[in-house]
Short mmCIF file of C-alpha atoms in Angstrom, two decimals:
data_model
loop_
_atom_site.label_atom_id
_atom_site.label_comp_id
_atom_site.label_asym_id
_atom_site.label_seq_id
_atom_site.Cartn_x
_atom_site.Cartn_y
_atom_site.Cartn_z
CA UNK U 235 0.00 0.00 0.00
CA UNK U 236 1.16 3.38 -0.97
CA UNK U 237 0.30 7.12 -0.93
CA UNK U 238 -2.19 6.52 -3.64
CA UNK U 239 -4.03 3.79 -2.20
CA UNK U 240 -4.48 5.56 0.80
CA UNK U 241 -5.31 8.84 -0.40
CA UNK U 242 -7.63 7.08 -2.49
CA UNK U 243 -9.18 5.39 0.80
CA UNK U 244 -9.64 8.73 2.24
CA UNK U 245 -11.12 11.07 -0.49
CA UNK U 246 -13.46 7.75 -0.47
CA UNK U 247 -14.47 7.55 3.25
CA UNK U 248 -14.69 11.80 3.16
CA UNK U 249 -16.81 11.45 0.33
CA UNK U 250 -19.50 8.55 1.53
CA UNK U 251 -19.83 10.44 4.92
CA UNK U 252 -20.61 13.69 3.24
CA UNK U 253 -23.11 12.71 0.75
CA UNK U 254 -24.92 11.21 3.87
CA UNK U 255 -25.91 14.82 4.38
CA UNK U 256 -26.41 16.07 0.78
CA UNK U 257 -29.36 13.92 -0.32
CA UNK U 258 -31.35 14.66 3.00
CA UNK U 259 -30.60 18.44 2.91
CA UNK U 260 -31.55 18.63 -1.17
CA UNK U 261 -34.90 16.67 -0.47
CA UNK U 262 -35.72 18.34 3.17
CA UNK U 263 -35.17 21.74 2.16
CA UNK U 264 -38.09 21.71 -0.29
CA UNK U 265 -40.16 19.53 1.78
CA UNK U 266 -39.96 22.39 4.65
CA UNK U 267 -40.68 24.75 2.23
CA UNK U 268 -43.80 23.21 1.25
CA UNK U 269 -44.85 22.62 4.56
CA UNK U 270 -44.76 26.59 5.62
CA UNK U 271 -46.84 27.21 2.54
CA UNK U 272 -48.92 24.94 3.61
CA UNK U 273 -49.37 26.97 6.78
CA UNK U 274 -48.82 30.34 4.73
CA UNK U 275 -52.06 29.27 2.38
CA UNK U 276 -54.64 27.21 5.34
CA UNK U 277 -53.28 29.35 8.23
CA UNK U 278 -53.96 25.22 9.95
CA UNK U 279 -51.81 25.55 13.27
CA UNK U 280 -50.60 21.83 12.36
CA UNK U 281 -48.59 22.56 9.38
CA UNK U 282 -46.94 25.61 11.40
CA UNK U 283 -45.69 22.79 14.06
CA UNK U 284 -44.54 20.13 11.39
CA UNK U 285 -42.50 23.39 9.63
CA UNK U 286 -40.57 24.14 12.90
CA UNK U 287 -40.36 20.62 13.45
CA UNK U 288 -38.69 19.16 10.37
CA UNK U 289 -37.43 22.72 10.10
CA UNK U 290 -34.54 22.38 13.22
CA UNK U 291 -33.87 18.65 11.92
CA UNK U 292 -33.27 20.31 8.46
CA UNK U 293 -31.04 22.52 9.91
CA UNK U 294 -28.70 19.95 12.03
CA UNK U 295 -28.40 18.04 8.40
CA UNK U 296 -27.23 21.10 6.94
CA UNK U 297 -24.91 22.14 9.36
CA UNK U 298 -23.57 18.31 8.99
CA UNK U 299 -23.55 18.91 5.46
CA UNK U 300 -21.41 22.19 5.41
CA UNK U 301 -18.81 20.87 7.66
CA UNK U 302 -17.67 17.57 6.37
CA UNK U 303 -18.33 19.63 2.82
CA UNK U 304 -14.85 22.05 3.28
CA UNK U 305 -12.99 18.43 4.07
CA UNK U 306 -13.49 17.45 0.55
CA UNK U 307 -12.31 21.19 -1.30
CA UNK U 308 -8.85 20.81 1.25
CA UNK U 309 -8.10 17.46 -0.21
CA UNK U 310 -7.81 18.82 -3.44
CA UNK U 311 -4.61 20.16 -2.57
CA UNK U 312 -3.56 17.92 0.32
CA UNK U 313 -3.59 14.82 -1.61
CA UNK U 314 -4.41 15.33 -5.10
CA UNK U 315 -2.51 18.70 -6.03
CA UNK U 316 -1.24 16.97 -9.49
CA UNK U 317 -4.54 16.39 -10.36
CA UNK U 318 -5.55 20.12 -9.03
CA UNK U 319 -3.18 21.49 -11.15
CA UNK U 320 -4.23 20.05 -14.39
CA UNK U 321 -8.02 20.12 -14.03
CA UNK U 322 -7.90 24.08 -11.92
CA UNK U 323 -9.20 25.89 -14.78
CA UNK U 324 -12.47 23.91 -16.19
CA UNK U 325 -13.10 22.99 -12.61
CA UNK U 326 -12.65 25.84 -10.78
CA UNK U 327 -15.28 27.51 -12.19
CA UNK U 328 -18.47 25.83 -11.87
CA UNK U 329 -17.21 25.07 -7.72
CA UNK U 330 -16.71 29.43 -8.45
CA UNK U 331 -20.72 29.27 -9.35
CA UNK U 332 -21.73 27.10 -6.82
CA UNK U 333 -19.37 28.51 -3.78
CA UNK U 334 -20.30 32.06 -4.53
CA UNK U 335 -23.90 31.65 -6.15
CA UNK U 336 -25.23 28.59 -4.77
CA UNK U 337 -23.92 28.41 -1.27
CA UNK U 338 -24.22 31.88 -0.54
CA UNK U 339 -27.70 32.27 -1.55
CA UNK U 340 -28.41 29.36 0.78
CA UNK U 341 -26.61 30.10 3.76
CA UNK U 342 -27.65 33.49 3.78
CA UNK U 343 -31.71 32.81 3.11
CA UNK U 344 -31.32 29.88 6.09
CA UNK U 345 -29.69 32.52 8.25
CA UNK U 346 -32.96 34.75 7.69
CA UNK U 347 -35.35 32.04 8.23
CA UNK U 348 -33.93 31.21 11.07
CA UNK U 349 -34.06 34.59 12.85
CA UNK U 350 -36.67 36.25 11.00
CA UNK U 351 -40.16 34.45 12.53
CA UNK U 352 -40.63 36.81 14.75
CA UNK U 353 -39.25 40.01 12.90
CA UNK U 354 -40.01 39.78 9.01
CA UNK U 355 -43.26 39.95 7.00
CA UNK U 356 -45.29 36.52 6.97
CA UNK U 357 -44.48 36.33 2.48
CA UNK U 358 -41.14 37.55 3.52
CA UNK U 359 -40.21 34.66 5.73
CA UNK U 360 -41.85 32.49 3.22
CA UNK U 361 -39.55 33.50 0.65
CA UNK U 362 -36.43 33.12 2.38
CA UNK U 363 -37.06 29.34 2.85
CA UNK U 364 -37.73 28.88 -0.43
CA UNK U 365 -34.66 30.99 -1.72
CA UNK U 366 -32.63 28.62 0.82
CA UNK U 367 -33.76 25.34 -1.03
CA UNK U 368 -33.38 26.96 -4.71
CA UNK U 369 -29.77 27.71 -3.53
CA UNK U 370 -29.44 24.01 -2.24
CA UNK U 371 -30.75 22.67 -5.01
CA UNK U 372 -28.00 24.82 -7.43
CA UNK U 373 -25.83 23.92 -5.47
CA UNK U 374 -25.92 20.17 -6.16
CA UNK U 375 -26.25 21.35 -9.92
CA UNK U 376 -22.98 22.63 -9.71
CA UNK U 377 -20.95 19.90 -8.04
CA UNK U 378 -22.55 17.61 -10.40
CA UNK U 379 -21.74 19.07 -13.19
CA UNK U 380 -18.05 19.77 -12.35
CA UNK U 381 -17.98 15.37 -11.44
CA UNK U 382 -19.89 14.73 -14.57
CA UNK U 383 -16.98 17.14 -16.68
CA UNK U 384 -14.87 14.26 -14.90
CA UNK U 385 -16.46 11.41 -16.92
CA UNK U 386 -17.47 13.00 -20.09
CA UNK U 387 -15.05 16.32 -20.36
CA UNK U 388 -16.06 18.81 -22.33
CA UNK U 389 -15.62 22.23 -23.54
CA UNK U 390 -12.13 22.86 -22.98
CA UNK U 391 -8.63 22.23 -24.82
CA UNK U 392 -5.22 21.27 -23.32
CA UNK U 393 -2.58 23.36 -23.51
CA UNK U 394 0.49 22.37 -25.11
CA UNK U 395 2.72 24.35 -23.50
CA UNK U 396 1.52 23.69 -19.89
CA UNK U 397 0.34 20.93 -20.18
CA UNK U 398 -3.21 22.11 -18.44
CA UNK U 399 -6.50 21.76 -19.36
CA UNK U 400 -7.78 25.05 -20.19
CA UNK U 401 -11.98 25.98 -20.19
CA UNK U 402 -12.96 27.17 -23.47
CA UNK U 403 -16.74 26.91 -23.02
CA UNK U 404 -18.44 26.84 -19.45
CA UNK U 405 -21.81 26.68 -21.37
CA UNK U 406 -20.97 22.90 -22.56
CA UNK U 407 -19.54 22.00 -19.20
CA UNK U 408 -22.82 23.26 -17.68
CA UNK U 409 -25.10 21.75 -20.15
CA UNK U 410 -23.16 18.44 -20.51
CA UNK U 411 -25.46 15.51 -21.10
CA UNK U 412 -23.87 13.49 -18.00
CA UNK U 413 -24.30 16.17 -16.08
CA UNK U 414 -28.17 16.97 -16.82
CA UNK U 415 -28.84 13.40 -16.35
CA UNK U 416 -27.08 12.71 -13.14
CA UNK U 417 -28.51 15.93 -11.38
CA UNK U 418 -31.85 14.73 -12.09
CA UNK U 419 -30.96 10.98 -10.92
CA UNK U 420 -29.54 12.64 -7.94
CA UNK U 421 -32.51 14.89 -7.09
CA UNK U 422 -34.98 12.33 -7.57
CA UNK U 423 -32.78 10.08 -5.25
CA UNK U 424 -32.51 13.09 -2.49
CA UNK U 425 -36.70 13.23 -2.47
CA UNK U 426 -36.57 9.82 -1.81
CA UNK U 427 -34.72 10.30 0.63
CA UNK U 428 -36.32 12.66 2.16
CA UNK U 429 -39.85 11.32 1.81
CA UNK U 430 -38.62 8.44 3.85
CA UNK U 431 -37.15 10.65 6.65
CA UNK U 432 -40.30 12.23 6.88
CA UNK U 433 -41.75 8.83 6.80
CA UNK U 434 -39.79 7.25 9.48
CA UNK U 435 -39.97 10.30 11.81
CA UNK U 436 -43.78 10.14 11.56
CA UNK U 437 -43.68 6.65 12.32
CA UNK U 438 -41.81 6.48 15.10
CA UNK U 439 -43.88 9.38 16.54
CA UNK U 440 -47.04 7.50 16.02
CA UNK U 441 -45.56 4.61 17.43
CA UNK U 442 -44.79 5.81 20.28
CA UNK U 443 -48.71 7.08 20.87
CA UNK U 444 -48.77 10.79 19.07
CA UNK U 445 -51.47 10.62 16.46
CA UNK U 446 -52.04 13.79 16.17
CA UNK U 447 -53.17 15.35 12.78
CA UNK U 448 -49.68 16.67 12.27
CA UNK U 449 -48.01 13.26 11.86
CA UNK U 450 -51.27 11.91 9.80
CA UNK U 451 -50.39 14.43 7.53
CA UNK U 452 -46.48 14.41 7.29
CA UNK U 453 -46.71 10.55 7.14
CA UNK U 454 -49.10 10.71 3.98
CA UNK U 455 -46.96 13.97 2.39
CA UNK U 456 -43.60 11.58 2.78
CA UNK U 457 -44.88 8.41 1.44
CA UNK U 458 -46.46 10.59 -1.95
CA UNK U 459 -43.17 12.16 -2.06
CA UNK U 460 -41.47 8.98 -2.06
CA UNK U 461 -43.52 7.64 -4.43
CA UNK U 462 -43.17 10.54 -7.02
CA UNK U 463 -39.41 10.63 -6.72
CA UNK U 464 -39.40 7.15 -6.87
CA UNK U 465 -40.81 7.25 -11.29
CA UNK U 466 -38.12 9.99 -11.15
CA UNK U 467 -35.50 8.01 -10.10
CA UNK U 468 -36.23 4.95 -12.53
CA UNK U 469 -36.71 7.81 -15.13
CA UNK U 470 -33.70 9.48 -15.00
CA UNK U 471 -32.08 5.97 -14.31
CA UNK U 472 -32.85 4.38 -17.25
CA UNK U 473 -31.38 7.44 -19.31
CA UNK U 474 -28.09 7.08 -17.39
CA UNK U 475 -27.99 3.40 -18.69
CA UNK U 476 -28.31 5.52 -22.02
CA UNK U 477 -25.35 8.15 -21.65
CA UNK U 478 -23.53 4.63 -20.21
CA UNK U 479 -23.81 2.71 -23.23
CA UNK U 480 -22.60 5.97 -25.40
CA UNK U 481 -19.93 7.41 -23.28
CA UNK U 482 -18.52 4.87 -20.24
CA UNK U 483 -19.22 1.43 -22.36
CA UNK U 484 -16.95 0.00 -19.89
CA UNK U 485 -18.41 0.92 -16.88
CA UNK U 486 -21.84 -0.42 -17.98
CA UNK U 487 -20.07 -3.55 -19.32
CA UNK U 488 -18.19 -4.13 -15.92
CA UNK U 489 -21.40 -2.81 -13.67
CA UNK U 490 -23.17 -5.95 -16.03
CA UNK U 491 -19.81 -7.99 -15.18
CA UNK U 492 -20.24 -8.61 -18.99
CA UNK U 493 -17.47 -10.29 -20.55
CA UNK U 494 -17.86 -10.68 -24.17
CA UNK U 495 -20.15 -8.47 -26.69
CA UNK U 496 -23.25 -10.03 -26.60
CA UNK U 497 -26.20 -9.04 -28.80
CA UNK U 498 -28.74 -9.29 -27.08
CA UNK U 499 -27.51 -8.68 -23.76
CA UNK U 500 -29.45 -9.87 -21.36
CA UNK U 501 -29.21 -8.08 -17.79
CA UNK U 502 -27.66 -9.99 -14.76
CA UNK U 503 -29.39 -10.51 -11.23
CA UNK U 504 -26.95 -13.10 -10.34
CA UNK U 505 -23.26 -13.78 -11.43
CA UNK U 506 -20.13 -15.61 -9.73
CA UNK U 507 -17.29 -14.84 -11.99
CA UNK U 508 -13.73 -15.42 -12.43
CA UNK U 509 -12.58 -12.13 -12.98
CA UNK U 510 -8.56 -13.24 -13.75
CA UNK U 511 -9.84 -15.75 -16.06
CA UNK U 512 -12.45 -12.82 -17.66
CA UNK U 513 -15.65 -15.22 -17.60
CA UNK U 514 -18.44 -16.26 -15.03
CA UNK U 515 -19.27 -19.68 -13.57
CA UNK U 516 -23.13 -18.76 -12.80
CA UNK U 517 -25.19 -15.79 -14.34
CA UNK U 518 -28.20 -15.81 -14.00
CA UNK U 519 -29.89 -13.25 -16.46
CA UNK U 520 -33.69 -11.88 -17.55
CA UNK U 521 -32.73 -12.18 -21.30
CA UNK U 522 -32.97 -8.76 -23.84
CA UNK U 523 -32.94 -6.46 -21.18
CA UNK U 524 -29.66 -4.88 -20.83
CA UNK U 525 -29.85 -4.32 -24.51
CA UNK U 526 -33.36 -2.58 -23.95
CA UNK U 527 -31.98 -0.48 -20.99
CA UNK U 528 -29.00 0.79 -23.13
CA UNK U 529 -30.67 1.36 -26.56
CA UNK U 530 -34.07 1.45 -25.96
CA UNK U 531 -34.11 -1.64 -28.41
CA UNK U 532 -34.11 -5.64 -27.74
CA UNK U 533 -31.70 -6.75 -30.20
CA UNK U 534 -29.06 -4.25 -29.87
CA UNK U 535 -25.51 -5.47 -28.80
CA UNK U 536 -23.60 -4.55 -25.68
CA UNK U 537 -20.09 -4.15 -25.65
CA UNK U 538 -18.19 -6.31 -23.20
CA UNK U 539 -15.13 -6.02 -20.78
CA UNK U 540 -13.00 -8.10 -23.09
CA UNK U 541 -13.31 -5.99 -26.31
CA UNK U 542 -13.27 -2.48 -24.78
CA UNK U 543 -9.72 -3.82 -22.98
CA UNK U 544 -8.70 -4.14 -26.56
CA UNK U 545 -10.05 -0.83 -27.60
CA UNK U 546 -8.61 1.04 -24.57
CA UNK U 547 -4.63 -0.85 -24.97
CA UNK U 548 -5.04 0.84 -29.06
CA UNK U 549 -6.05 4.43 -28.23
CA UNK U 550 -4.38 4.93 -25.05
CA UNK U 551 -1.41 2.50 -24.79
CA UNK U 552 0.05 -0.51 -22.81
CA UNK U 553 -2.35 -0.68 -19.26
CA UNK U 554 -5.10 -2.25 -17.47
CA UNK U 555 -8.55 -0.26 -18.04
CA UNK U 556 -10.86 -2.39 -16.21
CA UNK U 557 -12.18 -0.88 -12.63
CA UNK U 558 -13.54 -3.25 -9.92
CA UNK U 559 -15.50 -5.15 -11.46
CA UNK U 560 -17.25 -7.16 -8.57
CA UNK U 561 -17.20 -3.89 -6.45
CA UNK U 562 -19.09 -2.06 -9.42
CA UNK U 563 -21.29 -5.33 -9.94
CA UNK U 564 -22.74 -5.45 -6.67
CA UNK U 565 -22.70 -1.30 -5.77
CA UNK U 566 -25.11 -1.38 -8.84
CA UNK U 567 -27.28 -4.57 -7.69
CA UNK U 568 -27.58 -3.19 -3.97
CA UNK U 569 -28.22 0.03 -5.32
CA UNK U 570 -31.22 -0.62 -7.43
CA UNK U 571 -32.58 -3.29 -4.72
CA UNK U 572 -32.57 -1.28 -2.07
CA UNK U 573 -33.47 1.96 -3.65
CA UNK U 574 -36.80 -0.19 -4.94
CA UNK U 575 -37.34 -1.69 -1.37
CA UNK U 576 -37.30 2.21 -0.74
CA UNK U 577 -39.81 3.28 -2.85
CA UNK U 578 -42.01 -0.12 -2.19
CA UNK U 579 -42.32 1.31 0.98
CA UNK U 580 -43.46 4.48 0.01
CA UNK U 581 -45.85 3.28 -3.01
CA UNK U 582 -47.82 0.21 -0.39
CA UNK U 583 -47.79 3.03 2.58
CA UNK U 584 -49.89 5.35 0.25
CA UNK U 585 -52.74 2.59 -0.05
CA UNK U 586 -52.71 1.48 3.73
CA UNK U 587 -53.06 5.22 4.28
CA UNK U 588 -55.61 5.69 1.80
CA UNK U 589 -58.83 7.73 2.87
CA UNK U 590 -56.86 9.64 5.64
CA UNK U 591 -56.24 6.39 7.71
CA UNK U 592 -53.63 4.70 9.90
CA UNK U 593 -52.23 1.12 9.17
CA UNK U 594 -53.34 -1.03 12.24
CA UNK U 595 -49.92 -3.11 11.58
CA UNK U 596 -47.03 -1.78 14.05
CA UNK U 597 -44.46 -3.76 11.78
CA UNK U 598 -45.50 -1.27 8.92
CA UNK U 599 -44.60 1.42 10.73
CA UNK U 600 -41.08 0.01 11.71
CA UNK U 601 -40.43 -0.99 7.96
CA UNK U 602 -41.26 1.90 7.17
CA UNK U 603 -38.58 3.10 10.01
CA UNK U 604 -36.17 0.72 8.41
CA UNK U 605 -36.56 1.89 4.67
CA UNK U 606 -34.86 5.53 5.49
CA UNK U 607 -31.50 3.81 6.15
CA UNK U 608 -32.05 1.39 3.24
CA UNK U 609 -32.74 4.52 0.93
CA UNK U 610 -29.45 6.39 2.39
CA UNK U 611 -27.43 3.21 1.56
CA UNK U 612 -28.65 3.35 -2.03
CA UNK U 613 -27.34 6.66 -2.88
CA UNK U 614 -24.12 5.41 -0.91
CA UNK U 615 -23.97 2.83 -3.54
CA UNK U 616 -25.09 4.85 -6.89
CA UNK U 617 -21.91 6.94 -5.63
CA UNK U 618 -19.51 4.26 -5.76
CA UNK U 619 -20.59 3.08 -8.74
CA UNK U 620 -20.27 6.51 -10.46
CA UNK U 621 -16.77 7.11 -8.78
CA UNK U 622 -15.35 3.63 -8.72
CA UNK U 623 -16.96 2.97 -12.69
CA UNK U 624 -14.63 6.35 -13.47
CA UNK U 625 -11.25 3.91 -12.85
CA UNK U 626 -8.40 4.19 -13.50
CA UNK U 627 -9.06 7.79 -14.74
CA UNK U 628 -9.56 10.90 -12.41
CA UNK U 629 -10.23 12.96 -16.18
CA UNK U 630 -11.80 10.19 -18.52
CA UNK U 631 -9.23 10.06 -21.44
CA UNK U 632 -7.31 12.59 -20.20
CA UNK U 633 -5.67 11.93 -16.40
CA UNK U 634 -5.14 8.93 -14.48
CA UNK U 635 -5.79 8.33 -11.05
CA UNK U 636 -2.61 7.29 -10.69
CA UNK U 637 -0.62 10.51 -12.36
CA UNK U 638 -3.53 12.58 -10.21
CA UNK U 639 -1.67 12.40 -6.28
CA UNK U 640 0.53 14.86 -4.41
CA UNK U 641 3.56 14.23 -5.28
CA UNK U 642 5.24 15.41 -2.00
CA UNK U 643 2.68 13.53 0.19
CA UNK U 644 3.91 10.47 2.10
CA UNK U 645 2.62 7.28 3.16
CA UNK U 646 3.17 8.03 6.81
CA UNK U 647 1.30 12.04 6.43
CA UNK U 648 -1.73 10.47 4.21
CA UNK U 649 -1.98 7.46 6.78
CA UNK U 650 -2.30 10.32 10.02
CA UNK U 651 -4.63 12.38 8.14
CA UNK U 652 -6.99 9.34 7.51
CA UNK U 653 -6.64 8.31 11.07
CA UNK U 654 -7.99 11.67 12.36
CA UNK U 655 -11.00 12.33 9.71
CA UNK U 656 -12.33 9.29 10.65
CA UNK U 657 -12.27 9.43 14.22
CA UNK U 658 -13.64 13.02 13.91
CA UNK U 659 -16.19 11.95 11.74
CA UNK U 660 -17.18 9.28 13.65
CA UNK U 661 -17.72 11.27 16.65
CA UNK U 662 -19.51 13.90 14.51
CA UNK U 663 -21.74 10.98 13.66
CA UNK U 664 -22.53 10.30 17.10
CA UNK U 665 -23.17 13.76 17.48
CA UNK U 666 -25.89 14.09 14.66
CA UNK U 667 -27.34 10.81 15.66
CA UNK U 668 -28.10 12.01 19.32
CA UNK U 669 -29.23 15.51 18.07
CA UNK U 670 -31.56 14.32 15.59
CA UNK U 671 -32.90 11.25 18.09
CA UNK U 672 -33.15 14.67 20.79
CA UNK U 673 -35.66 16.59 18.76
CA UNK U 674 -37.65 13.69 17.10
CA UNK U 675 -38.14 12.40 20.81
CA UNK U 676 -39.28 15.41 21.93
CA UNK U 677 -41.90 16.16 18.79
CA UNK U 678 -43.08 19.38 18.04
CA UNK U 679 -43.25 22.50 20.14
CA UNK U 680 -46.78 23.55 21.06
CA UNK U 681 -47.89 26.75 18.90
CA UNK U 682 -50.69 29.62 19.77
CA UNK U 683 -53.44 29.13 17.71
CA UNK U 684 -54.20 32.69 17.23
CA UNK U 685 -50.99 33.67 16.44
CA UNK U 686 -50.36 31.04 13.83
CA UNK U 687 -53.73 31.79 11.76
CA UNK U 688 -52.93 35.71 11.98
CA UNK U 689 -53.09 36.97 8.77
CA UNK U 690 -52.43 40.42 9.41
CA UNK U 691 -49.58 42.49 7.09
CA UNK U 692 -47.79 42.63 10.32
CA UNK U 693 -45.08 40.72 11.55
CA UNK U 694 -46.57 37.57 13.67
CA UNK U 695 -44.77 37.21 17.30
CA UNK U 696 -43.53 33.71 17.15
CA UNK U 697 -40.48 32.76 19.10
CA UNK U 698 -37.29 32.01 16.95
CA UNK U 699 -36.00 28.92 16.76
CA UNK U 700 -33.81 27.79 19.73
CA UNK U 701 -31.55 24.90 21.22
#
């Protein structure tokens, strides 16, 4: 094990922990927002509660969020500075966008929702909520779309005498097919997500005795949110098999553990494969429908591992371009299965809740307690399998992973630095975990009835959020 492998390890672990966050703070932003327009439009004391609720849960996922987010910009130049170097001026500039568009518009909006019930206009207040979920949701965009320049680059030329690559076009980097895909794969995956934290904090409320209107409500509103972002998902998903087949045949071929070119390729729910010797002992496939998911046709071919080896060795030269395969296999098996158990949940909750009633079942409302960390584990995987499908290239075609490390970084630095992210993350884990299980436990604050169906110009009097 050198450098690489560990710095690799560590941009990994850094990575998984802080996407925990992102999904959950995309999805939850908008569902707060909707929930203080509920209030804003029915003036219904119940959707005032659920807003300040989910609103302070929101904001310890955020916070979360924001600090394990600056980890992953310092790593750029702690352990990948080669790599910083080449790619500095295509990808500085959409992390420029989303740093001083995105972020700011969020963090600033949050700041005035936070401290503004009790001081700004009722529409006012509304707004800012809103404005903070817009800039969340650009935010994403903007990441995205600097990875996706990763696996499909575009718009840009390298320099001959530096050696750089050099943006010539932020327009095609922005509007890059892989990158309009993904962020809509990704957002659909983040309402999941939150639908089924909203889910499983209803509940567990009504579990534990509160069925109150407010959790009658939120429970419904998370499971049709589920649901709907669910079709996205499978959508969006479907048209990533698409960009797969035309741009990264090799990650859909070794995601398929496909060997050979096989027309029609039929898609794999079981394999046990010998990846030295390039074949598999047991696959167990539903025939024509890898060929469907790639080309929207049955009869189409796929390209396998074997020839795209070939193809690789001719354009780029002497080298092994296969990633993990088994890794990439089963990230994109565990992936889809438990991102459908997900939205299963949320698609048989909607008909045992149908009519404005409660399932009788107490096991349905612990699977449906028990989907939330199945759906988080899912977007866990769809990362790997994007990141890990990108190997051995950090720039598709243009950088490897290997040529991408800090040169002057040791073994011994690289090894301490991993050492104290994780034990700081882990305790920031334990400190979300008994924050969030703090508020849910408690439930929602009372509110004043009056106050919260004013609908006077003037500011209302609630109390500000506090902890």
């Amino acid at each position: 094990m050198d450098a690489l492998d560990l710095s690799r390890w560590q941009f990994g672990i850094t990575t998984i922990y802080h996407f925990l966050f992102v999904p959950l703070t995309i999805g939850l932003s908008v569902v707060v927002a909707a929930l203080q327009t509920a209030w804003h439009r029915t003036g219904r004391p119940e959707y005032l509660r659920a807003t300040k609720f989910f609103g302070k849960l929101f904001l310890i996922n955020f916070a979360m969020g924001v600090v394990t987010g600056i980890v992953q910009e310092f790593q750029f130049g702690m352990n990948w500075s080669a790599y910083s170097t080449f790619v500095g001026d295509v990808f500085g500039a959409p992390l420029a966008l989303e740093a001083l568009l995105a972020f700011f518009l969020e963090s600033t909006f949050i700041g005035l929702w936070i401290f503004g019930w009790d001081r700004l206009p009722k529409r006012v207040h509304l707004a800012t909520i809103w404005l903070a979920a817009i800039g969340s949701n650009l935010s994403a965009f903007f990441i995205l779309a600097a990875n996706a320049w990763m696996r499909h680059p575009v718009g840009f030329v390298v320099d001959p005498i530096t050696g750089r690559a050099r943006l010539t076009d932020i327009v095609a980097v922005l509007t890059n097919p892989q990158a309009i895909s993904t962020y809509v794969h990704v957002l659909g995956a983040s309402f999941v997500v939150a639908g089924l934290f909203v889910v499983a904090v209803s509940a567990l409320r009504i579990l534990r005795g509160d069925h109150d209107d407010l959790f009658r409500r939120t429970l419904r509103a998370g499971l049709a949110t589920t649901a709907v972002a669910g079709i996205v998902v499978a959508l969006s998903g479907h048209n990533q098999a698409q960009l797969l087949a035309e741009y990264s045949p090799m990650k859909l071929a070794s995601a398929e553990a496909l060997w050979k070119t096989e027309q029609p390729a039929g898609f794999s729910l079981f394999a046990v494969g010998d990846v030295e010797g390039s074949r598999n002992s047991i696959n167990v496939q539903i025939p024509y429908l890898l060929s469907f998911l790639a080309t929207d046709t049955f009869s189409a071919p796929v390209q396998g591992i074997t020839e795209l080896q070939a193809q690789s060795v001719a354009q780029y030269g002497a080298g092994d371009y296969i990633p993990d395969v088994p890794v990439l296999y089963w990230a994109f098996r565990l992936m889809m299965g438990l991102g459908m158990a997900g939205v299963g949940v949320g698609v048989a909750g909607l008909w045992l809740t149908r009519r404005g009633r409660l399932p009788v079942q107490r096991w349905m409302y612990k699977l449906a307690i028990a989907a939330l960390p199945a759906a988080l584990a899912a977007n866990i995987f769809g990362w790997v399998l994007t990141e890990v499908g990108r190997q051995p290239w950090t720039v598709v075609g243009e950088l490897l992973t290997a040529a991408s490390v800090s040169p002057g970084v040791s073994l011994v630095e690289v090894a301490i630095s991993l050492t104290v992210f994780t034990a700081l993350y882990g305790a920031l884990a334990v400190v979300e975990a008994r924050l969030l299980w703090r508020y849910v436990k408690a439930g929602p604050e009372p509110v004043d009835t009056a106050a919260a169906s004013s609908d006077s110009g003037e500011p209302e009097k609630l109390p500000a959020f506090g902890y």
